[in-house]
Amino acid sequence: MSSVPNTVQQAVLVKSEFSAENKKEVKGYSFDGDVNLDSLAMSMMATGFQSTNVGLAMLEINRMLSWRLSDRPILETDPEEFKTPEYRNNAKCTIFLSYTSNIISSGLRETIKFLVKHKLVHAIVTTAGGIEEDLIKCLAPTFLGDFKLNGVELRKKGVNRLGNLLVPNENYCLFEDWVNPILNAMTDEQVQSGTRWTPSTVINRLGKEINNEDSVYYWAYKNDIPVFCPALTDGSLGDMMYFHSYKRPEFSVDIVHDIKRINDIAVRAHCTGMVILGGGVIKHHTCNANLMRNGAEFSVYINTGQEFDGSDSGASPDEAISWGKIRIDAKPVKVSCDATIIFPLIVSQTFYKAYQEQLKEQSEGEKQATTVV
């Protein structure tokens, strides 16, 4: 046989019916010439795979940050104050930031602190560990270790391993010494003044009491950013409350008031965005609050969960759309990656640039005020 059989040619050399119009060519970053973070980040959109999703996540977060009420038409149901140009040009998207405890245990704590310190997010959802690990770091440090350190040997030495991080048990003893007088004072206020404690108000109080600028929750307290933790007892703080309950059984924390508070924030917002690092209760609690408004307009998930087992942690944004937790016309993004690797880069191209723009506008405003005087 002197030629390739027609059946083979038809199978292998199938003619393409494809238009390159509006398609982006795959192209990676060139290290020839000047190398800088901004150009590297910009190249990710065209790199492919999860790198492209990182580029899409940056785009989605920048949409959250730039959104203004003036981006949508005036509605007949809008109150008169919502219709003024000044109000419409300044009303922003309400951004929910949610993360699991390991995010705070890691060095991402400092990234989260930056966002909270500079009021770049409006509500936080986290776990008990996400609260206590921040406060404990104000009392004693967490150390780098190794994923393969022997658990039996560590237990004998009173050292707790969190991935490749090490937390001496003494840190939790220091936390107990610090938090117990606060719990006692809070119980007194509940009994004597009728104070209703909720997870968010407990966290606010702890942020006030820690009085340390290294703390995420100090800045949440200072900037009046609510922090929600529906599983507040699921950690060392819960252990302390358990011990405290034997001494002061009258102490209680009301979770119902907080579900109303977070849902109301979502319902009353002109627009919402979700940035969710990890899965579990923090992911669902944030998404479920946004269900109350028929879904968030903007969403970014960063996690390593997979959806084959039906878990909410691994559920895709498209599944959330089916429940009404993300708007049907939204363009949500999931990045399948360890957040400690990629979130700082994303912040550098989104929240950080928004902060720099705020500083620029503030400086220009001060110059104009000086000129007028």
mmCIF file of C-alpha atoms in Angstrom:
data_model
loop_
_atom_site.group_PDB
_atom_site.id
_atom_site.type_symbol
_atom_site.label_atom_id
_atom_site.label_comp_id
_atom_site.label_asym_id
_atom_site.label_seq_id
_atom_site.Cartn_x
_atom_site.Cartn_y
_atom_site.Cartn_z
ATOM 1 C CA MET A 1 0.000 0.000 0.000
ATOM 2 C CA SER A 2 1.618 3.257 -1.176
ATOM 3 C CA SER A 3 -0.721 5.788 0.467
ATOM 4 C CA VAL A 4 -2.356 6.334 3.831
ATOM 5 C CA PRO A 5 -5.820 4.785 3.868
ATOM 6 C CA ASN A 6 -8.663 7.303 3.573
ATOM 7 C CA THR A 7 -10.244 6.029 6.780
ATOM 8 C CA VAL A 8 -7.033 6.831 8.678
ATOM 9 C CA GLN A 9 -6.759 10.296 7.150
ATOM 10 C CA GLN A 10 -10.390 11.018 7.990
ATOM 11 C CA ALA A 11 -9.870 9.876 11.570
ATOM 12 C CA VAL A 12 -6.647 11.771 12.237
ATOM 13 C CA LEU A 13 -6.864 14.807 9.988
ATOM 14 C CA VAL A 14 -10.345 15.967 10.893
ATOM 15 C CA LYS A 15 -10.943 19.404 9.407
ATOM 16 C CA SER A 16 -11.351 22.141 12.023
ATOM 17 C CA GLU A 17 -14.444 24.259 12.101
ATOM 18 C CA PHE A 18 -13.022 26.915 14.403
ATOM 19 C CA SER A 19 -12.882 30.681 14.455
ATOM 20 C CA ALA A 20 -10.023 32.466 16.222
ATOM 21 C CA GLU A 21 -12.158 35.579 16.484
ATOM 22 C CA ASN A 22 -12.414 36.822 20.089
ATOM 23 C CA LYS A 23 -10.115 34.025 21.244
ATOM 24 C CA LYS A 24 -7.022 34.689 23.323
ATOM 25 C CA GLU A 25 -3.820 32.981 22.244
ATOM 26 C CA VAL A 26 -2.059 30.861 24.862
ATOM 27 C CA LYS A 27 1.141 32.651 25.759
ATOM 28 C CA GLY A 28 3.258 32.564 28.891
ATOM 29 C CA TYR A 29 5.419 35.121 30.631
ATOM 30 C CA SER A 30 8.721 36.087 29.044
ATOM 31 C CA PHE A 31 11.641 36.588 31.403
ATOM 32 C CA ASP A 32 13.595 38.421 28.706
ATOM 33 C CA GLY A 33 13.694 42.079 29.682
ATOM 34 C CA ASP A 34 12.432 43.689 32.877
ATOM 35 C CA VAL A 35 10.760 41.308 35.303
ATOM 36 C CA ASN A 36 8.134 42.681 37.684
ATOM 37 C CA LEU A 37 5.165 41.430 39.659
ATOM 38 C CA ASP A 38 2.505 43.346 37.725
ATOM 39 C CA SER A 39 3.538 42.073 34.301
ATOM 40 C CA LEU A 40 3.883 38.522 35.635
ATOM 41 C CA ALA A 41 0.365 38.687 37.076
ATOM 42 C CA MET A 42 -1.050 40.128 33.855
ATOM 43 C CA SER A 43 0.410 37.235 31.879
ATOM 44 C CA MET A 44 -1.455 34.626 33.905
ATOM 45 C CA MET A 45 -4.756 35.118 32.093
ATOM 46 C CA ALA A 46 -3.246 33.759 28.856
ATOM 47 C CA THR A 47 -1.132 31.005 30.445
ATOM 48 C CA GLY A 48 -3.888 28.409 30.763
ATOM 49 C CA PHE A 49 -5.154 25.973 33.392
ATOM 50 C CA GLN A 50 -5.385 27.370 36.953
ATOM 51 C CA SER A 51 -3.179 30.301 36.000
ATOM 52 C CA THR A 52 -5.996 31.546 33.756
ATOM 53 C CA ASN A 53 -8.451 31.100 36.623
ATOM 54 C CA VAL A 54 -6.172 33.237 38.779
ATOM 55 C CA GLY A 55 -6.351 35.943 36.115
ATOM 56 C CA LEU A 56 -10.136 35.628 36.046
ATOM 57 C CA ALA A 57 -10.249 35.844 39.867
ATOM 58 C CA MET A 58 -8.272 39.088 39.772
ATOM 59 C CA LEU A 59 -10.711 40.448 37.212
ATOM 60 C CA GLU A 60 -13.711 39.405 39.313
ATOM 61 C CA ILE A 61 -12.371 40.999 42.503
ATOM 62 C CA ASN A 62 -11.547 44.201 40.658
ATOM 63 C CA ARG A 63 -15.151 44.253 39.443
ATOM 64 C CA MET A 64 -16.289 44.027 43.080
ATOM 65 C CA LEU A 65 -14.009 46.867 44.083
ATOM 66 C CA SER A 66 -14.943 49.185 41.210
ATOM 67 C CA TRP A 67 -18.713 48.600 41.323
ATOM 68 C CA ARG A 68 -20.856 51.587 42.226
ATOM 69 C CA LEU A 69 -24.609 51.955 42.494
ATOM 70 C CA SER A 70 -24.422 54.226 39.451
ATOM 71 C CA ASP A 71 -23.562 51.087 37.439
ATOM 72 C CA ARG A 72 -27.220 50.026 37.555
ATOM 73 C CA PRO A 73 -30.300 51.986 36.482
ATOM 74 C CA ILE A 74 -32.393 53.836 39.029
ATOM 75 C CA LEU A 75 -35.317 51.681 40.140
ATOM 76 C CA GLU A 76 -38.835 52.917 40.865
ATOM 77 C CA THR A 77 -38.565 51.268 44.281
ATOM 78 C CA ASP A 78 -35.366 53.157 45.191
ATOM 79 C CA PRO A 79 -35.717 55.649 48.060
ATOM 80 C CA GLU A 80 -35.073 59.243 47.019
ATOM 81 C CA GLU A 81 -31.682 59.329 48.770
ATOM 82 C CA PHE A 82 -30.500 56.439 46.553
ATOM 83 C CA LYS A 83 -31.247 58.455 43.425
ATOM 84 C CA THR A 84 -28.868 61.359 43.974
ATOM 85 C CA PRO A 85 -25.678 61.319 41.847
ATOM 86 C CA GLU A 86 -23.480 61.778 44.910
ATOM 87 C CA TYR A 87 -24.973 58.764 46.680
ATOM 88 C CA ARG A 88 -24.957 56.595 43.548
ATOM 89 C CA ASN A 89 -21.321 57.396 42.784
ATOM 90 C CA ASN A 90 -20.200 56.463 46.295
ATOM 91 C CA ALA A 91 -22.354 53.417 47.196
ATOM 92 C CA LYS A 92 -20.078 50.374 46.872
ATOM 93 C CA CYS A 93 -20.314 46.610 46.662
ATOM 94 C CA THR A 94 -20.446 44.925 50.096
ATOM 95 C CA ILE A 95 -17.597 42.401 50.192
ATOM 96 C CA PHE A 96 -17.726 39.276 52.348
ATOM 97 C CA LEU A 97 -14.311 37.752 53.124
ATOM 98 C CA SER A 98 -14.416 34.188 54.416
ATOM 99 C CA TYR A 99 -11.570 31.885 55.420
ATOM 100 C CA THR A 100 -10.793 28.760 57.408
ATOM 101 C CA SER A 101 -8.601 28.662 60.521
ATOM 102 C CA ASN A 102 -5.470 27.443 58.733
ATOM 103 C CA ILE A 103 -5.367 30.734 56.837
ATOM 104 C CA ILE A 104 -4.804 32.605 60.118
ATOM 105 C CA SER A 105 -2.386 29.950 61.393
ATOM 106 C CA SER A 106 -0.276 30.586 58.293
ATOM 107 C CA GLY A 107 1.414 33.773 57.197
ATOM 108 C CA LEU A 108 -1.728 34.765 55.316
ATOM 109 C CA ARG A 109 -2.821 36.270 58.622
ATOM 110 C CA GLU A 110 -0.810 39.369 57.715
ATOM 111 C CA THR A 111 -2.548 39.583 54.331
ATOM 112 C CA ILE A 112 -5.962 39.332 55.991
ATOM 113 C CA LYS A 113 -4.926 41.977 58.529
ATOM 114 C CA PHE A 114 -4.041 44.372 55.690
ATOM 115 C CA LEU A 115 -7.511 43.995 54.179
ATOM 116 C CA VAL A 116 -9.237 44.579 57.520
ATOM 117 C CA LYS A 117 -6.952 47.384 58.680
ATOM 118 C CA HIS A 118 -7.641 49.392 55.538
ATOM 119 C CA LYS A 119 -11.392 48.644 55.417
ATOM 120 C CA LEU A 120 -11.177 46.833 52.095
ATOM 121 C CA VAL A 121 -13.782 44.253 53.144
ATOM 122 C CA HIS A 122 -17.071 44.767 54.947
ATOM 123 C CA ALA A 123 -17.896 41.485 56.708
ATOM 124 C CA ILE A 124 -15.869 38.421 57.712
ATOM 125 C CA VAL A 125 -16.868 34.795 58.213
ATOM 126 C CA THR A 126 -14.415 32.382 59.824
ATOM 127 C CA THR A 127 -14.083 29.449 62.218
ATOM 128 C CA ALA A 128 -13.227 29.319 65.926
ATOM 129 C CA GLY A 129 -9.622 28.550 65.021
ATOM 130 C CA GLY A 130 -9.623 31.554 62.717
ATOM 131 C CA ILE A 131 -10.364 33.693 65.783
ATOM 132 C CA GLU A 132 -8.230 32.140 68.496
ATOM 133 C CA GLU A 133 -5.098 31.573 66.368
ATOM 134 C CA ASP A 134 -4.939 35.300 65.652
ATOM 135 C CA LEU A 135 -5.275 36.174 69.342
ATOM 136 C CA ILE A 136 -2.815 33.464 70.419
ATOM 137 C CA LYS A 137 -0.204 34.820 67.985
ATOM 138 C CA CYS A 138 -0.374 38.088 69.925
ATOM 139 C CA LEU A 139 0.660 36.130 73.040
ATOM 140 C CA ALA A 140 3.216 33.698 71.562
ATOM 141 C CA PRO A 141 4.436 32.760 68.060
ATOM 142 C CA THR A 142 3.646 29.826 65.785
ATOM 143 C CA PHE A 143 6.700 28.112 64.266
ATOM 144 C CA LEU A 144 7.594 26.396 61.014
ATOM 145 C CA GLY A 145 8.056 22.631 61.273
ATOM 146 C CA ASP A 146 7.619 19.783 58.792
ATOM 147 C CA PHE A 147 4.679 17.753 57.500
ATOM 148 C CA LYS A 148 6.505 14.548 58.381
ATOM 149 C CA LEU A 149 7.298 15.193 62.047
ATOM 150 C CA ASN A 150 6.257 12.256 64.236
ATOM 151 C CA GLY A 151 2.919 12.819 65.986
ATOM 152 C CA VAL A 152 3.685 10.533 68.929
ATOM 153 C CA GLU A 153 6.957 12.313 69.685
ATOM 154 C CA LEU A 154 5.333 15.728 69.357
ATOM 155 C CA ARG A 155 2.539 14.716 71.709
ATOM 156 C CA LYS A 156 5.072 13.624 74.337
ATOM 157 C CA LYS A 157 6.709 17.054 74.073
ATOM 158 C CA GLY A 158 3.455 19.036 74.225
ATOM 159 C CA VAL A 159 3.768 20.368 70.692
ATOM 160 C CA ASN A 160 0.780 20.524 68.307
ATOM 161 C CA ARG A 161 1.335 20.122 64.550
ATOM 162 C CA LEU A 162 -0.820 21.966 62.044
ATOM 163 C CA GLY A 163 0.407 20.822 58.637
ATOM 164 C CA ASN A 164 4.016 21.951 58.680
ATOM 165 C CA LEU A 165 3.409 24.500 61.444
ATOM 166 C CA LEU A 166 4.100 23.926 65.140
ATOM 167 C CA VAL A 167 2.163 25.401 68.057
ATOM 168 C CA PRO A 168 3.569 24.692 71.550
ATOM 169 C CA ASN A 169 0.830 23.731 73.998
ATOM 170 C CA GLU A 170 2.049 26.540 76.233
ATOM 171 C CA ASN A 171 0.491 28.961 73.727
ATOM 172 C CA TYR A 172 -2.958 27.653 74.594
ATOM 173 C CA CYS A 173 -2.199 27.902 78.303
ATOM 174 C CA LEU A 174 -1.342 31.568 77.784
ATOM 175 C CA PHE A 175 -4.584 31.988 75.867
ATOM 176 C CA GLU A 176 -6.551 30.431 78.730
ATOM 177 C CA ASP A 177 -4.925 32.798 81.239
ATOM 178 C CA TRP A 178 -5.762 35.763 79.015
ATOM 179 C CA VAL A 179 -9.332 34.877 78.031
ATOM 180 C CA ASN A 180 -10.736 33.611 81.350
ATOM 181 C CA PRO A 181 -10.934 37.038 83.076
ATOM 182 C CA ILE A 182 -12.607 38.417 79.939
ATOM 183 C CA LEU A 183 -15.224 35.656 79.923
ATOM 184 C CA ASN A 184 -15.846 36.352 83.592
ATOM 185 C CA ALA A 185 -16.317 40.082 82.960
ATOM 186 C CA MET A 186 -18.639 39.353 80.034
ATOM 187 C CA THR A 187 -20.723 37.076 82.246
ATOM 188 C CA ASP A 188 -21.003 39.841 84.837
ATOM 189 C CA GLU A 189 -22.233 42.228 82.147
ATOM 190 C CA GLN A 190 -24.769 39.668 80.970
ATOM 191 C CA VAL A 191 -26.134 39.127 84.468
ATOM 192 C CA GLN A 192 -26.011 42.717 85.703
ATOM 193 C CA SER A 193 -26.862 44.653 82.540
ATOM 194 C CA GLY A 194 -28.670 42.101 80.397
ATOM 195 C CA THR A 195 -25.983 42.182 77.688
ATOM 196 C CA ARG A 196 -26.803 39.739 74.898
ATOM 197 C CA TRP A 197 -23.624 38.103 73.677
ATOM 198 C CA THR A 198 -23.472 36.724 70.151
ATOM 199 C CA PRO A 199 -20.481 35.202 68.351
ATOM 200 C CA SER A 200 -19.855 38.508 66.529
ATOM 201 C CA THR A 201 -20.034 40.630 69.691
ATOM 202 C CA VAL A 202 -17.809 38.165 71.581
ATOM 203 C CA ILE A 203 -15.217 38.484 68.801
ATOM 204 C CA ASN A 204 -15.563 42.262 68.801
ATOM 205 C CA ARG A 205 -14.901 42.302 72.551
ATOM 206 C CA LEU A 206 -11.864 40.031 72.205
ATOM 207 C CA GLY A 207 -10.492 42.302 69.469
ATOM 208 C CA LYS A 208 -10.881 45.256 71.804
ATOM 209 C CA GLU A 209 -9.260 43.440 74.730
ATOM 210 C CA ILE A 210 -6.246 42.150 72.783
ATOM 211 C CA ASN A 211 -5.371 45.781 71.932
ATOM 212 C CA ASN A 212 -2.593 44.710 69.575
ATOM 213 C CA GLU A 213 -2.098 46.134 66.084
ATOM 214 C CA ASP A 214 -0.787 42.773 64.865
ATOM 215 C CA SER A 215 -4.266 41.298 65.371
ATOM 216 C CA VAL A 216 -6.836 40.961 62.601
ATOM 217 C CA TYR A 217 -9.637 41.294 65.134
ATOM 218 C CA TYR A 218 -8.182 44.367 66.784
ATOM 219 C CA TRP A 219 -8.598 46.099 63.421
ATOM 220 C CA ALA A 220 -12.058 44.564 62.920
ATOM 221 C CA TYR A 221 -13.003 46.094 66.283
ATOM 222 C CA LYS A 222 -11.421 49.469 65.424
ATOM 223 C CA ASN A 223 -13.065 49.625 62.001
ATOM 224 C CA ASP A 224 -16.440 48.217 63.076
ATOM 225 C CA ILE A 225 -16.216 45.266 60.666
ATOM 226 C CA PRO A 226 -18.463 42.429 61.885
ATOM 227 C CA VAL A 227 -16.854 38.999 62.198
ATOM 228 C CA PHE A 228 -19.204 36.028 62.090
ATOM 229 C CA CYS A 229 -18.342 32.612 63.457
ATOM 230 C CA PRO A 230 -21.295 30.211 63.523
ATOM 231 C CA ALA A 231 -19.082 27.478 65.037
ATOM 232 C CA LEU A 232 -17.449 29.648 67.706
ATOM 233 C CA THR A 233 -17.257 26.781 70.222
ATOM 234 C CA ASP A 234 -15.431 24.429 67.839
ATOM 235 C CA GLY A 235 -11.893 25.106 69.067
ATOM 236 C CA SER A 236 -9.810 26.235 72.013
ATOM 237 C CA LEU A 237 -12.181 29.140 72.648
ATOM 238 C CA GLY A 238 -14.980 26.600 72.955
ATOM 239 C CA ASP A 239 -12.855 24.632 75.419
ATOM 240 C CA MET A 240 -12.445 27.773 77.517
ATOM 241 C CA MET A 241 -16.195 28.398 77.403
ATOM 242 C CA TYR A 242 -16.805 24.795 78.443
ATOM 243 C CA PHE A 243 -14.527 25.157 81.458
ATOM 244 C CA HIS A 244 -16.054 28.560 82.227
ATOM 245 C CA SER A 245 -19.590 27.091 82.177
ATOM 246 C CA TYR A 246 -18.834 25.049 85.303
ATOM 247 C CA LYS A 247 -17.989 28.224 87.207
ATOM 248 C CA ARG A 248 -20.575 30.487 85.592
ATOM 249 C CA PRO A 249 -23.373 28.362 84.086
ATOM 250 C CA GLU A 250 -25.434 31.484 83.417
ATOM 251 C CA PHE A 251 -23.123 32.551 80.559
ATOM 252 C CA SER A 252 -24.667 32.062 77.104
ATOM 253 C CA VAL A 253 -24.049 33.064 73.496
ATOM 254 C CA ASP A 254 -26.965 33.738 71.120
ATOM 255 C CA ILE A 255 -26.373 32.414 67.589
ATOM 256 C CA VAL A 256 -29.847 33.357 66.324
ATOM 257 C CA HIS A 257 -29.172 37.083 66.609
ATOM 258 C CA ASP A 258 -26.064 36.675 64.434
ATOM 259 C CA ILE A 259 -27.836 34.788 61.657
ATOM 260 C CA LYS A 260 -30.254 37.700 61.444
ATOM 261 C CA ARG A 261 -27.370 40.163 61.425
ATOM 262 C CA ILE A 262 -25.375 38.550 58.611
ATOM 263 C CA ASN A 263 -28.475 37.874 56.516
ATOM 264 C CA ASP A 264 -29.618 41.471 56.934
ATOM 265 C CA ILE A 265 -26.223 42.749 55.770
ATOM 266 C CA ALA A 266 -26.631 40.741 52.563
ATOM 267 C CA VAL A 267 -30.274 41.667 52.038
ATOM 268 C CA ARG A 268 -29.723 45.398 52.554
ATOM 269 C CA ALA A 269 -26.611 45.630 50.385
ATOM 270 C CA HIS A 270 -26.892 47.259 46.957
ATOM 271 C CA CYS A 271 -24.492 44.635 45.609
ATOM 272 C CA THR A 272 -22.436 41.838 47.172
ATOM 273 C CA GLY A 273 -19.179 40.078 46.463
ATOM 274 C CA MET A 274 -17.784 36.938 48.084
ATOM 275 C CA VAL A 275 -14.108 36.032 48.426
ATOM 276 C CA ILE A 276 -13.976 32.598 50.051
ATOM 277 C CA LEU A 277 -10.702 30.907 51.018
ATOM 278 C CA GLY A 278 -11.388 27.262 51.833
ATOM 279 C CA GLY A 279 -14.619 25.386 52.410
ATOM 280 C CA GLY A 280 -16.842 23.964 55.105
ATOM 281 C CA VAL A 281 -19.015 26.085 57.342
ATOM 282 C CA ILE A 282 -17.435 29.419 56.345
ATOM 283 C CA LYS A 283 -18.220 28.825 52.672
ATOM 284 C CA HIS A 284 -21.809 27.764 53.173
ATOM 285 C CA HIS A 285 -22.575 30.406 55.818
ATOM 286 C CA THR A 286 -21.467 33.169 53.440
ATOM 287 C CA CYS A 287 -23.247 31.727 50.424
ATOM 288 C CA ASN A 288 -26.426 31.088 52.411
ATOM 289 C CA ALA A 289 -26.543 34.704 53.598
ATOM 290 C CA ASN A 290 -26.382 35.768 49.954
ATOM 291 C CA LEU A 291 -29.206 33.382 49.092
ATOM 292 C CA MET A 292 -31.428 35.800 51.035
ATOM 293 C CA ARG A 293 -30.832 38.422 48.317
ATOM 294 C CA ASN A 294 -31.172 35.937 45.432
ATOM 295 C CA GLY A 295 -27.406 35.552 45.124
ATOM 296 C CA ALA A 296 -24.154 37.488 45.132
ATOM 297 C CA GLU A 297 -23.233 39.504 42.058
ATOM 298 C CA PHE A 298 -19.521 38.642 42.323
ATOM 299 C CA SER A 299 -17.825 35.504 43.672
ATOM 300 C CA VAL A 300 -14.340 34.033 43.949
ATOM 301 C CA TYR A 301 -13.600 30.644 45.509
ATOM 302 C CA ILE A 302 -10.047 29.550 46.289
ATOM 303 C CA ASN A 303 -9.844 25.980 47.535
ATOM 304 C CA THR A 304 -8.617 22.484 46.751
ATOM 305 C CA GLY A 305 -11.980 20.724 47.245
ATOM 306 C CA GLN A 306 -13.482 18.497 44.563
ATOM 307 C CA GLU A 307 -17.175 18.044 43.873
ATOM 308 C CA PHE A 308 -17.283 14.293 43.139
ATOM 309 C CA ASP A 309 -18.312 13.495 46.745
ATOM 310 C CA GLY A 310 -21.165 16.006 46.839
ATOM 311 C CA SER A 311 -19.613 18.099 49.619
ATOM 312 C CA ASP A 312 -20.330 21.802 49.830
ATOM 313 C CA SER A 313 -16.596 22.421 50.317
ATOM 314 C CA GLY A 314 -15.856 21.132 46.826
ATOM 315 C CA ALA A 315 -19.035 22.421 45.191
ATOM 316 C CA SER A 316 -18.479 24.611 42.138
ATOM 317 C CA PRO A 317 -19.879 28.139 41.775
ATOM 318 C CA ASP A 318 -22.309 26.730 39.217
ATOM 319 C CA GLU A 319 -23.853 24.548 41.933
ATOM 320 C CA ALA A 320 -24.292 27.666 44.078
ATOM 321 C CA ILE A 321 -26.127 29.318 41.173
ATOM 322 C CA SER A 322 -28.611 26.436 41.184
ATOM 323 C CA TRP A 323 -29.409 27.227 44.837
ATOM 324 C CA GLY A 324 -29.731 30.967 44.279
ATOM 325 C CA LYS A 325 -26.559 31.773 46.248
ATOM 326 C CA ILE A 326 -24.862 33.369 43.225
ATOM 327 C CA ARG A 327 -26.789 35.412 40.638
ATOM 328 C CA ILE A 328 -27.641 33.628 37.398
ATOM 329 C CA ASP A 329 -25.989 36.402 35.346
ATOM 330 C CA ALA A 330 -22.790 36.424 37.455
ATOM 331 C CA LYS A 331 -19.346 35.338 36.271
ATOM 332 C CA PRO A 332 -17.991 33.522 39.342
ATOM 333 C CA VAL A 333 -14.513 32.012 39.464
ATOM 334 C CA LYS A 334 -13.030 29.046 41.291
ATOM 335 C CA VAL A 335 -9.257 28.741 41.628
ATOM 336 C CA SER A 336 -8.147 25.238 42.583
ATOM 337 C CA CYS A 337 -5.057 26.044 44.600
ATOM 338 C CA ASP A 338 -3.634 26.335 48.108
ATOM 339 C CA ALA A 339 -4.585 29.879 49.118
ATOM 340 C CA THR A 340 -1.211 30.464 50.792
ATOM 341 C CA ILE A 341 0.391 30.214 47.354
ATOM 342 C CA ILE A 342 -1.876 32.413 45.304
ATOM 343 C CA PHE A 343 -3.902 34.792 47.488
ATOM 344 C CA PRO A 344 -1.033 37.251 48.163
ATOM 345 C CA LEU A 345 -0.489 37.599 44.411
ATOM 346 C CA ILE A 346 -4.210 38.159 43.857
ATOM 347 C CA VAL A 347 -4.289 40.796 46.615
ATOM 348 C CA SER A 348 -1.314 42.589 45.050
ATOM 349 C CA GLN A 349 -3.305 43.083 41.842
ATOM 350 C CA THR A 350 -6.680 43.886 43.393
ATOM 351 C CA PHE A 351 -7.143 45.073 46.974
ATOM 352 C CA TYR A 352 -3.665 46.581 47.207
ATOM 353 C CA LYS A 353 -4.177 48.622 44.051
ATOM 354 C CA ALA A 354 -7.585 49.768 45.339
ATOM 355 C CA TYR A 355 -5.884 50.862 48.565
ATOM 356 C CA GLN A 356 -3.250 52.788 46.614
ATOM 357 C CA GLU A 357 -6.031 54.490 44.667
ATOM 358 C CA GLN A 358 -7.719 55.448 47.944
ATOM 359 C CA LEU A 359 -4.489 57.010 49.187
ATOM 360 C CA LYS A 360 -4.144 58.931 45.925
ATOM 361 C CA GLU A 361 -7.714 60.261 46.119
ATOM 362 C CA GLN A 362 -7.220 61.170 49.772
ATOM 363 C CA SER A 363 -4.028 63.060 48.957
ATOM 364 C CA GLU A 364 -5.672 64.941 46.088
ATOM 365 C CA GLY A 365 -8.605 65.830 48.331
ATOM 366 C CA GLU A 366 -6.253 67.220 50.987
ATOM 367 C CA LYS A 367 -4.436 69.290 48.335
ATOM 368 C CA GLN A 368 -7.731 70.729 47.073
ATOM 369 C CA ALA A 369 -8.807 71.566 50.622
ATOM 370 C CA THR A 370 -5.490 73.338 51.234
ATOM 371 C CA THR A 371 -5.878 75.293 47.979
ATOM 372 C CA VAL A 372 -9.393 76.450 48.957
ATOM 373 C CA VAL A 373 -8.153 77.630 52.365
#
